C-alpha cells in the first residue's frame, strides 16, 4: 500500500496535468483571435460542422430501402424545428424523438 505522501503527490500531479491540457487550447487560441482567418471561420464553422455531421450520419444509408425514410424524416424535423424555434437542444431532441419513434414502430424489422 503506497503511503499518503505518494498518493497526494500523484493526485496533485494528475490535477496539474489535467488542468494544463485543458488550458492549452485557450492559451494557443488567444494570439489567433486577431487572425483574419479565424475571424472569417468563426461565424461559418458551426454550420460547416453541422453539414459534415449530417453527411457523416447519412453516408451509409441504403437508398433502396424504405428504412431510409426514418433518418430523413428525423433530419427534416430537426431542420424544421431549428428554423422555427432557433433552439439547438430542442431541434436535436425533436429529431431524435422522431427517429426513435419511427425506427421502433414503423420501420421495425
GROMACS .gro file of C-alpha atoms in nm:
model
  109
    1UNK     CA    1   0.000   0.000   0.000
    2UNK     CA    2   0.155   0.332  -0.103
    3UNK     CA    3   0.194   0.591   0.164
    4UNK     CA    4  -0.020   0.906   0.189
    5UNK     CA    5   0.253   1.136   0.060
    6UNK     CA    6   0.282   0.935  -0.260
    7UNK     CA    7  -0.096   0.939  -0.312
    8UNK     CA    8  -0.124   1.313  -0.252
    9UNK     CA    9   0.164   1.377  -0.494
   10UNK     CA   10   0.000   1.155  -0.757
   11UNK     CA   11  -0.332   1.339  -0.723
   12UNK     CA   12  -0.160   1.679  -0.743
   13UNK     CA   13   0.044   1.583  -1.049
   14UNK     CA   14  -0.266   1.436  -1.218
   15UNK     CA   15  -0.463   1.752  -1.142
   16UNK     CA   16  -0.186   1.974  -1.275
   17UNK     CA   17  -0.155   1.776  -1.598
   18UNK     CA   18  -0.533   1.774  -1.648
   19UNK     CA   19  -0.555   2.149  -1.587
   20UNK     CA   20  -0.265   2.217  -1.826
   21UNK     CA   21  -0.418   2.004  -2.101
   22UNK     CA   22  -0.750   2.185  -2.068
   23UNK     CA   23  -0.591   2.531  -2.058
   24UNK     CA   24  -0.360   2.469  -2.354
   25UNK     CA   25  -0.622   2.524  -2.631
   26UNK     CA   26  -0.733   2.854  -2.478
   27UNK     CA   27  -0.373   2.967  -2.446
   28UNK     CA   28  -0.300   2.876  -2.807
   29UNK     CA   29  -0.622   3.036  -2.931
   30UNK     CA   30  -0.553   3.373  -2.763
   31UNK     CA   31  -0.300   3.502  -3.017
   32UNK     CA   32  -0.506   3.362  -3.305
   33UNK     CA   33  -0.821   3.561  -3.220
   34UNK     CA   34  -0.690   3.862  -3.413
   35UNK     CA   35  -0.618   3.648  -3.719
   36UNK     CA   36  -0.828   3.724  -4.028
   37UNK     CA   37  -0.865   3.352  -4.097
   38UNK     CA   38  -1.007   3.282  -3.751
   39UNK     CA   39  -1.239   3.582  -3.779
   40UNK     CA   40  -1.360   3.452  -4.117
   41UNK     CA   41  -1.413   3.098  -3.990
   42UNK     CA   42  -1.572   3.191  -3.657
   43UNK     CA   43  -1.929   3.253  -3.782
   44UNK     CA   44  -1.910   2.985  -4.052
   45UNK     CA   45  -1.777   2.689  -3.856
   46UNK     CA   46  -2.096   2.587  -3.670
   47UNK     CA   47  -2.288   2.546  -3.997
   48UNK     CA   48  -1.992   2.373  -4.160
   49UNK     CA   49  -1.956   2.131  -3.872
   50UNK     CA   50  -2.329   2.054  -3.887
   51UNK     CA   51  -2.307   1.982  -4.261
   52UNK     CA   52  -2.014   1.747  -4.201
   53UNK     CA   53  -2.203   1.567  -3.921
   54UNK     CA   54  -2.514   1.528  -4.137
   55UNK     CA   55  -2.310   1.394  -4.428
   56UNK     CA   56  -2.131   1.154  -4.192
   57UNK     CA   57  -2.458   1.029  -4.043
   58UNK     CA   58  -2.630   0.982  -4.378
   59UNK     CA   59  -2.333   0.838  -4.569
   60UNK     CA   60  -2.421   0.470  -4.536
   61UNK     CA   61  -2.795   0.478  -4.583
   62UNK     CA   62  -2.934   0.223  -4.824
   63UNK     CA   63  -3.133   0.443  -5.059
   64UNK     CA   64  -3.331   0.148  -5.198
   65UNK     CA   65  -3.486   0.053  -4.861
   66UNK     CA   66  -3.786   0.220  -4.703
   67UNK     CA   67  -3.598   0.239  -4.374
   68UNK     CA   68  -3.412   0.538  -4.513
   69UNK     CA   69  -3.726   0.740  -4.452
   70UNK     CA   70  -3.675   0.739  -4.073
   71UNK     CA   71  -3.346   0.932  -4.069
   72UNK     CA   72  -3.461   1.159  -4.349
   73UNK     CA   73  -3.783   1.239  -4.162
   74UNK     CA   74  -3.581   1.297  -3.845
   75UNK     CA   75  -3.348   1.528  -4.038
   76UNK     CA   76  -3.644   1.720  -4.179
   77UNK     CA   77  -3.796   1.756  -3.833
   78UNK     CA   78  -3.464   1.870  -3.688
   79UNK     CA   79  -3.416   2.133  -3.956
   80UNK     CA   80  -3.780   2.245  -3.935
   81UNK     CA   81  -3.781   2.280  -3.559
   82UNK     CA   82  -3.450   2.461  -3.568
   83UNK     CA   83  -3.573   2.707  -3.830
   84UNK     CA   84  -3.893   2.755  -3.632
   85UNK     CA   85  -3.756   2.792  -3.278
   86UNK     CA   86  -3.379   2.860  -3.326
   87UNK     CA   87  -3.309   2.629  -3.034
   88UNK     CA   88  -3.045   2.362  -3.097
   89UNK     CA   89  -3.125   2.133  -2.799
   90UNK     CA   90  -3.495   2.142  -2.884
   91UNK     CA   91  -3.439   2.063  -3.251
   92UNK     CA   92  -3.195   1.782  -3.172
   93UNK     CA   93  -3.438   1.637  -2.917
   94UNK     CA   94  -3.729   1.657  -3.162
   95UNK     CA   95  -3.531   1.493  -3.442
   96UNK     CA   96  -3.406   1.219  -3.213
   97UNK     CA   97  -3.756   1.154  -3.082
   98UNK     CA   98  -3.895   1.127  -3.435
   99UNK     CA   99  -3.616   0.892  -3.540
  100UNK     CA  100  -3.656   0.666  -3.237
  101UNK     CA  101  -4.035   0.662  -3.274
  102UNK     CA  102  -4.020   0.576  -3.644
  103UNK     CA  103  -3.748   0.312  -3.609
  104UNK     CA  104  -3.918   0.141  -3.316
  105UNK     CA  105  -4.273   0.148  -3.456
  106UNK     CA  106  -4.299   0.194  -3.831
  107UNK     CA  107  -3.968   0.058  -3.959
  108UNK     CA  108  -3.920  -0.241  -3.732
  109UNK     CA  109  -3.755  -0.540  -3.888
   0.00000   0.00000   0.00000
